[in-house]
Amino acid sequence: MQAVLPYFLARPDETGALRGLRVLVGGPEAGAYVSLKGRAADIEARVEGFLAYARMAHIDIRRQILAFARDPVGTTGGAGASGPSDGGRIAGMALWVPAAGRTAMIFGPNQSEHPDSAAATVAAVEAALEDARAAGVVLVQALVEPADAAGKAVFAAAGMSPLATLTYMERKPPLQPPPFTLPGDLTLEPYSAAAHA
Protein backbone atom coordinates (compact mmCIF):
# COMPACT_ATOMS: atom_id res chain seq x y z
CA MET A 1 0.00 0.00 0.00
CA GLN A 2 1.37 3.41 -0.99
CA ALA A 3 1.77 5.98 1.80
CA VAL A 4 -0.38 9.12 1.59
CA LEU A 5 1.69 12.29 1.70
CA PRO A 6 0.63 14.96 4.20
CA TYR A 7 0.13 17.44 1.33
CA PHE A 8 -0.85 17.45 -2.32
CA LEU A 9 0.62 19.42 -5.20
CA ALA A 10 -1.19 21.85 -7.50
CA ARG A 11 -0.34 24.31 -10.25
CA PRO A 12 -2.04 27.60 -9.41
CA ASP A 13 -4.26 29.98 -11.33
CA GLU A 14 -3.53 33.74 -11.08
CA THR A 15 -5.08 34.06 -7.60
CA GLY A 16 -3.28 30.99 -6.31
CA ALA A 17 -0.03 32.30 -7.79
CA LEU A 18 -0.34 35.47 -5.69
CA ARG A 19 -0.86 33.32 -2.59
CA GLY A 20 2.22 31.34 -3.63
CA LEU A 21 4.30 34.53 -3.87
CA ARG A 22 3.20 35.47 -0.35
CA VAL A 23 4.43 32.06 0.82
CA LEU A 24 7.69 32.56 -1.09
CA VAL A 25 8.46 35.81 0.74
CA GLY A 26 6.60 35.20 4.03
CA GLY A 27 6.67 31.48 4.70
CA PRO A 28 3.96 28.81 4.90
CA GLU A 29 0.37 29.80 5.51
CA ALA A 30 -1.43 29.39 8.80
CA GLY A 31 -5.02 28.48 7.98
CA ALA A 32 -5.96 30.27 4.79
CA TYR A 33 -3.59 33.17 5.51
CA VAL A 34 0.17 33.63 5.49
CA SER A 35 1.71 33.43 8.95
CA LEU A 36 2.62 37.10 8.90
CA LYS A 37 4.05 37.43 12.42
CA GLY A 38 3.47 41.21 12.26
CA ARG A 39 5.05 41.54 8.81
CA ALA A 40 1.98 41.97 6.60
CA ALA A 41 3.08 45.31 5.13
CA ASP A 42 6.62 44.04 4.51
CA ILE A 43 5.35 40.89 2.79
CA GLU A 44 2.91 42.82 0.59
CA ALA A 45 5.65 45.31 -0.37
CA ARG A 46 7.98 42.45 -1.31
CA VAL A 47 5.24 40.75 -3.34
CA GLU A 48 4.46 44.03 -5.15
CA GLY A 49 8.16 44.50 -5.87
CA PHE A 50 8.42 40.97 -7.26
CA LEU A 51 5.28 41.52 -9.39
CA ALA A 52 6.74 44.73 -10.83
CA TYR A 53 9.95 42.87 -11.69
CA ALA A 54 7.94 39.96 -13.13
CA ARG A 55 5.98 42.30 -15.43
CA MET A 56 9.18 44.01 -16.60
CA ALA A 57 11.00 40.69 -17.18
CA HIS A 58 7.93 38.90 -18.65
CA ILE A 59 7.97 36.25 -15.91
CA ASP A 60 4.91 34.02 -15.68
CA ILE A 61 4.24 33.87 -11.94
CA ARG A 62 2.03 30.83 -12.48
CA ARG A 63 5.13 28.65 -13.01
CA GLN A 64 4.69 27.47 -9.45
CA ILE A 65 4.00 24.26 -7.66
CA LEU A 66 2.04 24.73 -4.45
CA ALA A 67 2.09 22.05 -1.75
CA PHE A 68 -1.26 22.15 0.07
CA ALA A 69 -1.44 20.60 3.53
CA ARG A 70 -3.85 17.74 4.00
CA ASP A 71 -5.88 18.26 7.14
CA PRO A 72 -6.23 15.19 9.32
CA VAL A 73 -9.37 13.23 8.49
CA GLY A 74 -12.30 14.68 10.35
CA THR A 75 -10.97 18.23 10.88
CA THR A 76 -12.56 19.55 7.70
CA GLY A 77 -15.51 17.25 7.79
CA GLY A 78 -14.31 15.49 4.66
CA ALA A 79 -11.70 13.15 3.34
CA GLY A 80 -8.86 15.10 4.84
CA ALA A 81 -7.80 17.14 1.81
CA SER A 82 -8.13 20.86 1.37
CA GLY A 83 -6.83 22.87 -1.51
CA PRO A 84 -7.10 25.91 -3.72
CA SER A 85 -10.87 25.75 -4.14
CA ASP A 86 -11.67 25.61 -0.44
CA GLY A 87 -8.91 27.82 0.99
CA GLY A 88 -6.53 25.01 1.96
CA ARG A 89 -3.26 25.89 3.63
CA ILE A 90 -0.11 26.18 1.49
CA ALA A 91 2.66 24.33 3.35
CA GLY A 92 5.42 24.85 0.77
CA MET A 93 6.00 26.01 -2.78
CA ALA A 94 8.49 26.39 -5.61
CA LEU A 95 8.62 28.92 -8.43
CA TRP A 96 10.77 28.32 -11.49
CA VAL A 97 11.73 31.03 -13.96
CA PRO A 98 13.08 30.17 -17.42
CA ALA A 99 16.25 31.93 -18.56
CA ALA A 100 18.40 32.06 -21.67
CA GLY A 101 20.18 28.96 -22.93
CA ARG A 102 17.55 26.43 -21.79
CA THR A 103 18.27 27.26 -18.14
CA ALA A 104 16.04 28.28 -15.25
CA MET A 105 16.16 29.60 -11.69
CA ILE A 106 14.12 27.99 -8.94
CA PHE A 107 12.95 29.67 -5.74
CA GLY A 108 11.35 28.46 -2.52
CA PRO A 109 10.59 29.85 0.94
CA ASN A 110 13.57 30.67 3.15
CA GLN A 111 14.18 27.39 4.96
CA SER A 112 16.20 28.92 7.79
CA GLU A 113 13.19 31.08 8.70
CA HIS A 114 10.57 28.41 7.90
CA PRO A 115 12.00 24.92 8.55
CA ASP A 116 8.46 23.57 8.92
CA SER A 117 7.99 23.95 5.17
CA ALA A 118 10.95 21.71 4.25
CA ALA A 119 9.18 18.45 3.32
CA ALA A 120 6.42 20.21 1.37
CA THR A 121 8.97 22.45 -0.37
CA VAL A 122 11.09 19.44 -1.39
CA ALA A 123 8.04 17.90 -3.08
CA ALA A 124 7.20 21.22 -4.75
CA VAL A 125 10.80 21.64 -6.00
CA GLU A 126 10.80 18.09 -7.40
CA ALA A 127 7.57 18.79 -9.31
CA ALA A 128 8.88 22.17 -10.51
CA LEU A 129 12.03 20.46 -11.81
CA GLU A 130 9.81 18.03 -13.75
CA ASP A 131 7.87 20.97 -15.23
CA ALA A 132 11.12 22.67 -16.24
CA ARG A 133 12.43 19.47 -17.88
CA ALA A 134 9.15 19.06 -19.76
CA ALA A 135 9.62 22.63 -21.06
CA GLY A 136 13.07 21.75 -22.44
CA VAL A 137 15.17 23.23 -19.64
CA VAL A 138 18.48 21.40 -19.19
CA LEU A 139 19.97 23.31 -16.22
CA VAL A 140 18.05 24.56 -13.20
CA GLN A 141 19.85 26.51 -10.52
CA ALA A 142 19.00 27.97 -7.12
CA LEU A 143 20.90 30.61 -5.19
CA VAL A 144 21.33 29.71 -1.52
CA GLU A 145 23.28 31.70 1.06
CA PRO A 146 26.47 29.81 2.00
CA ALA A 147 25.39 29.57 5.66
CA ASP A 148 21.84 28.38 4.82
CA ALA A 149 22.24 24.67 5.61
CA ALA A 150 18.46 24.17 5.69
CA GLY A 151 18.03 25.62 2.19
CA LYS A 152 20.89 23.51 0.85
CA ALA A 153 19.29 20.41 2.40
CA VAL A 154 15.94 21.09 0.70
CA PHE A 155 17.45 21.50 -2.77
CA ALA A 156 19.73 18.47 -2.24
CA ALA A 157 16.74 16.35 -1.14
CA ALA A 158 15.01 17.37 -4.38
CA GLY A 159 18.00 16.05 -6.37
CA MET A 160 20.00 19.23 -6.95
CA SER A 161 23.79 19.30 -6.48
CA PRO A 162 26.03 22.15 -5.28
CA LEU A 163 27.82 23.69 -8.24
CA ALA A 164 29.78 26.70 -7.00
CA THR A 165 30.09 29.28 -4.27
CA LEU A 166 29.61 32.76 -5.67
CA THR A 167 31.50 35.66 -4.14
CA TYR A 168 30.05 39.09 -4.74
CA MET A 169 32.39 42.02 -4.27
CA GLU A 170 30.79 45.25 -3.12
CA ARG A 171 31.97 48.70 -2.22
CA LYS A 172 29.93 50.58 0.32
CA PRO A 173 29.41 54.37 0.10
CA PRO A 174 31.13 56.73 -0.25
CA LEU A 175 31.83 55.68 -3.81
CA GLN A 176 34.51 58.30 -4.40
CA PRO A 177 37.72 56.82 -5.82
CA PRO A 178 40.91 57.30 -3.83
CA PRO A 179 43.03 60.30 -4.89
CA PHE A 180 45.30 59.56 -7.81
CA THR A 181 47.14 61.29 -10.63
CA LEU A 182 47.23 60.15 -14.21
CA PRO A 183 50.41 60.04 -16.26
CA GLY A 184 50.67 63.11 -18.50
CA ASP A 185 50.03 61.15 -21.71
CA LEU A 186 46.78 59.54 -20.46
CA THR A 187 43.27 61.01 -20.44
CA LEU A 188 39.96 59.58 -19.31
CA GLU A 189 36.84 59.93 -21.45
CA PRO A 190 33.30 58.71 -20.83
CA TYR A 191 32.12 55.94 -23.10
CA SER A 192 30.04 56.92 -26.13
CA ALA A 193 29.02 55.24 -29.35
CA ALA A 194 31.38 57.62 -31.24
CA ALA A 195 34.33 56.44 -29.13
CA HIS A 196 33.45 52.75 -29.33
CA ALA A 197 36.38 51.81 -31.55
Coordinates of C-alpha atoms in Angstrom, one line a residue:
M1 CA 0.0 0.0 0.0
Q2 CA 1.4 3.4 -1.0
A3 CA 1.8 6.0 1.8
V4 CA -0.4 9.1 1.6
L5 CA 1.7 12.3 1.7
P6 CA 0.6 15.0 4.2
Y7 CA 0.1 17.4 1.3
F8 CA -0.9 17.4 -2.3
L9 CA 0.6 19.4 -5.2
A10 CA -1.2 21.8 -7.5
R11 CA -0.3 24.3 -10.2
P12 CA -2.0 27.6 -9.4
D13 CA -4.3 30.0 -11.3
E14 CA -3.5 33.7 -11.1
T15 CA -5.1 34.1 -7.6
G16 CA -3.3 31.0 -6.3
A17 CA 0.0 32.3 -7.8
L18 CA -0.3 35.5 -5.7
R19 CA -0.9 33.3 -2.6
G20 CA 2.2 31.3 -3.6
L21 CA 4.3 34.5 -3.9
R22 CA 3.2 35.5 -0.3
V23 CA 4.4 32.1 0.8
L24 CA 7.7 32.6 -1.1
V25 CA 8.5 35.8 0.7
G26 CA 6.6 35.2 4.0
G27 CA 6.7 31.5 4.7
P28 CA 4.0 28.8 4.9
E29 CA 0.4 29.8 5.5
A30 CA -1.4 29.4 8.8
G31 CA -5.0 28.5 8.0
A32 CA -6.0 30.3 4.8
Y33 CA -3.6 33.2 5.5
V34 CA 0.2 33.6 5.5
S35 CA 1.7 33.4 8.9
L36 CA 2.6 37.1 8.9
K37 CA 4.0 37.4 12.4
G38 CA 3.5 41.2 12.3
R39 CA 5.0 41.5 8.8
A40 CA 2.0 42.0 6.6
A41 CA 3.1 45.3 5.1
D42 CA 6.6 44.0 4.5
I43 CA 5.3 40.9 2.8
E44 CA 2.9 42.8 0.6
A45 CA 5.6 45.3 -0.4
R46 CA 8.0 42.5 -1.3
V47 CA 5.2 40.7 -3.3
E48 CA 4.5 44.0 -5.1
G49 CA 8.2 44.5 -5.9
F50 CA 8.4 41.0 -7.3
L51 CA 5.3 41.5 -9.4
A52 CA 6.7 44.7 -10.8
Y53 CA 9.9 42.9 -11.7
A54 CA 7.9 40.0 -13.1
R55 CA 6.0 42.3 -15.4
M56 CA 9.2 44.0 -16.6
A57 CA 11.0 40.7 -17.2
H58 CA 7.9 38.9 -18.6
I59 CA 8.0 36.3 -15.9
D60 CA 4.9 34.0 -15.7
I61 CA 4.2 33.9 -11.9
R62 CA 2.0 30.8 -12.5
R63 CA 5.1 28.6 -13.0
Q64 CA 4.7 27.5 -9.4
I65 CA 4.0 24.3 -7.7
L66 CA 2.0 24.7 -4.4
A67 CA 2.1 22.0 -1.8
F68 CA -1.3 22.2 0.1
A69 CA -1.4 20.6 3.5
R70 CA -3.8 17.7 4.0
D71 CA -5.9 18.3 7.1
P72 CA -6.2 15.2 9.3
V73 CA -9.4 13.2 8.5
G74 CA -12.3 14.7 10.3
T75 CA -11.0 18.2 10.9
T76 CA -12.6 19.5 7.7
G77 CA -15.5 17.2 7.8
G78 CA -14.3 15.5 4.7
A79 CA -11.7 13.2 3.3
G80 CA -8.9 15.1 4.8
A81 CA -7.8 17.1 1.8
S82 CA -8.1 20.9 1.4
G83 CA -6.8 22.9 -1.5
P84 CA -7.1 25.9 -3.7
S85 CA -10.9 25.8 -4.1
D86 CA -11.7 25.6 -0.4
G87 CA -8.9 27.8 1.0
G88 CA -6.5 25.0 2.0
R89 CA -3.3 25.9 3.6
I90 CA -0.1 26.2 1.5
A91 CA 2.7 24.3 3.3
G92 CA 5.4 24.8 0.8
M93 CA 6.0 26.0 -2.8
A94 CA 8.5 26.4 -5.6
L95 CA 8.6 28.9 -8.4
W96 CA 10.8 28.3 -11.5
V97 CA 11.7 31.0 -14.0
P98 CA 13.1 30.2 -17.4
A99 CA 16.3 31.9 -18.6
A100 CA 18.4 32.1 -21.7
G101 CA 20.2 29.0 -22.9
R102 CA 17.5 26.4 -21.8
T103 CA 18.3 27.3 -18.1
A104 CA 16.0 28.3 -15.2
M105 CA 16.2 29.6 -11.7
I106 CA 14.1 28.0 -8.9
F107 CA 12.9 29.7 -5.7
G108 CA 11.4 28.5 -2.5
P109 CA 10.6 29.8 0.9
N110 CA 13.6 30.7 3.2
Q111 CA 14.2 27.4 5.0
S112 CA 16.2 28.9 7.8
E113 CA 13.2 31.1 8.7
H114 CA 10.6 28.4 7.9
P115 CA 12.0 24.9 8.6
D116 CA 8.5 23.6 8.9
S117 CA 8.0 23.9 5.2
A118 CA 10.9 21.7 4.3
A119 CA 9.2 18.4 3.3
A120 CA 6.4 20.2 1.4
T121 CA 9.0 22.5 -0.4
V122 CA 11.1 19.4 -1.4
A123 CA 8.0 17.9 -3.1
A124 CA 7.2 21.2 -4.8
V125 CA 10.8 21.6 -6.0
E126 CA 10.8 18.1 -7.4
A127 CA 7.6 18.8 -9.3
A128 CA 8.9 22.2 -10.5
L129 CA 12.0 20.5 -11.8
E130 CA 9.8 18.0 -13.7
D131 CA 7.9 21.0 -15.2
A132 CA 11.1 22.7 -16.2
R133 CA 12.4 19.5 -17.9
A134 CA 9.1 19.1 -19.8
A135 CA 9.6 22.6 -21.1
G136 CA 13.1 21.7 -22.4
V137 CA 15.2 23.2 -19.6
V138 CA 18.5 21.4 -19.2
L139 CA 20.0 23.3 -16.2
V140 CA 18.1 24.6 -13.2
Q141 CA 19.9 26.5 -10.5
A142 CA 19.0 28.0 -7.1
L143 CA 20.9 30.6 -5.2
V144 CA 21.3 29.7 -1.5
E145 CA 23.3 31.7 1.1
P146 CA 26.5 29.8 2.0
A147 CA 25.4 29.6 5.7
D148 CA 21.8 28.4 4.8
A149 CA 22.2 24.7 5.6
A150 CA 18.5 24.2 5.7
G151 CA 18.0 25.6 2.2
K152 CA 20.9 23.5 0.8
A153 CA 19.3 20.4 2.4
V154 CA 15.9 21.1 0.7
F155 CA 17.5 21.5 -2.8
A156 CA 19.7 18.5 -2.2
A157 CA 16.7 16.4 -1.1
A158 CA 15.0 17.4 -4.4
G159 CA 18.0 16.0 -6.4
M160 CA 20.0 19.2 -7.0
S161 CA 23.8 19.3 -6.5
P162 CA 26.0 22.2 -5.3
L163 CA 27.8 23.7 -8.2
A164 CA 29.8 26.7 -7.0
T165 CA 30.1 29.3 -4.3
L166 CA 29.6 32.8 -5.7
T167 CA 31.5 35.7 -4.1
Y168 CA 30.0 39.1 -4.7
M169 CA 32.4 42.0 -4.3
E170 CA 30.8 45.2 -3.1
R171 CA 32.0 48.7 -2.2
K172 CA 29.9 50.6 0.3
P173 CA 29.4 54.4 0.1
P174 CA 31.1 56.7 -0.2
L175 CA 31.8 55.7 -3.8
Q176 CA 34.5 58.3 -4.4
P177 CA 37.7 56.8 -5.8
P178 CA 40.9 57.3 -3.8
P179 CA 43.0 60.3 -4.9
F180 CA 45.3 59.6 -7.8
T181 CA 47.1 61.3 -10.6
L182 CA 47.2 60.1 -14.2
P183 CA 50.4 60.0 -16.3
G184 CA 50.7 63.1 -18.5
D185 CA 50.0 61.2 -21.7
L186 CA 46.8 59.5 -20.5
T187 CA 43.3 61.0 -20.4
L188 CA 40.0 59.6 -19.3
E189 CA 36.8 59.9 -21.5
P190 CA 33.3 58.7 -20.8
Y191 CA 32.1 55.9 -23.1
S192 CA 30.0 56.9 -26.1
A193 CA 29.0 55.2 -29.4
A194 CA 31.4 57.6 -31.2
A195 CA 34.3 56.4 -29.1
H196 CA 33.5 52.7 -29.3
A197 CA 36.4 51.8 -31.5

